[in-house]
Steps between C-alpha positions, in 0.01 A plus 500: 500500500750749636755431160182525257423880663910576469454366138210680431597854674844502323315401142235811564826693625682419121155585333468869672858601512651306213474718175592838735818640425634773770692802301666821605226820402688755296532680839733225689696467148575873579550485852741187431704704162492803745855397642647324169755723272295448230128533581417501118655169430384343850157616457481383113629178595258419803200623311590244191561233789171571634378456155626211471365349807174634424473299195540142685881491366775411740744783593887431620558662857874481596593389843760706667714257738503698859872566654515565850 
């Protein structure tokens, strides 16, 4: 009983959150570029990202290794 209701909650949680992609509004793409060199390029680029996204494509989103 109690793995049917897990089964079934996560299945209605893929149905309701599944085809929702979360990207930056043109105001956080500023906010973000505000501290690059150059906010024309940065802001280009993450808008075409988001574009990208948007679409149902896949996007590459390099990992920067942490050094303490």
């Amino acid at each position: 009983m109690k793995l049917s209701l897990n089964l079934s909650l996560f299945l209605l949680a893929l149905l309701i959150f599944g085809d929702k992609s979360f990207s930056l509004t043109d105001i956080q793409i500023k906010n973000f570029c505000k501290k690059e060199f150059k906010k024309l390029r940065c802001i280009k680029n993450l808008k075409e990202k988001r574009s990208i996204l948007l679409k149902g494509n896949l996007i590459d989103i390099p990992v920067i290794p942490y050094k303490r």
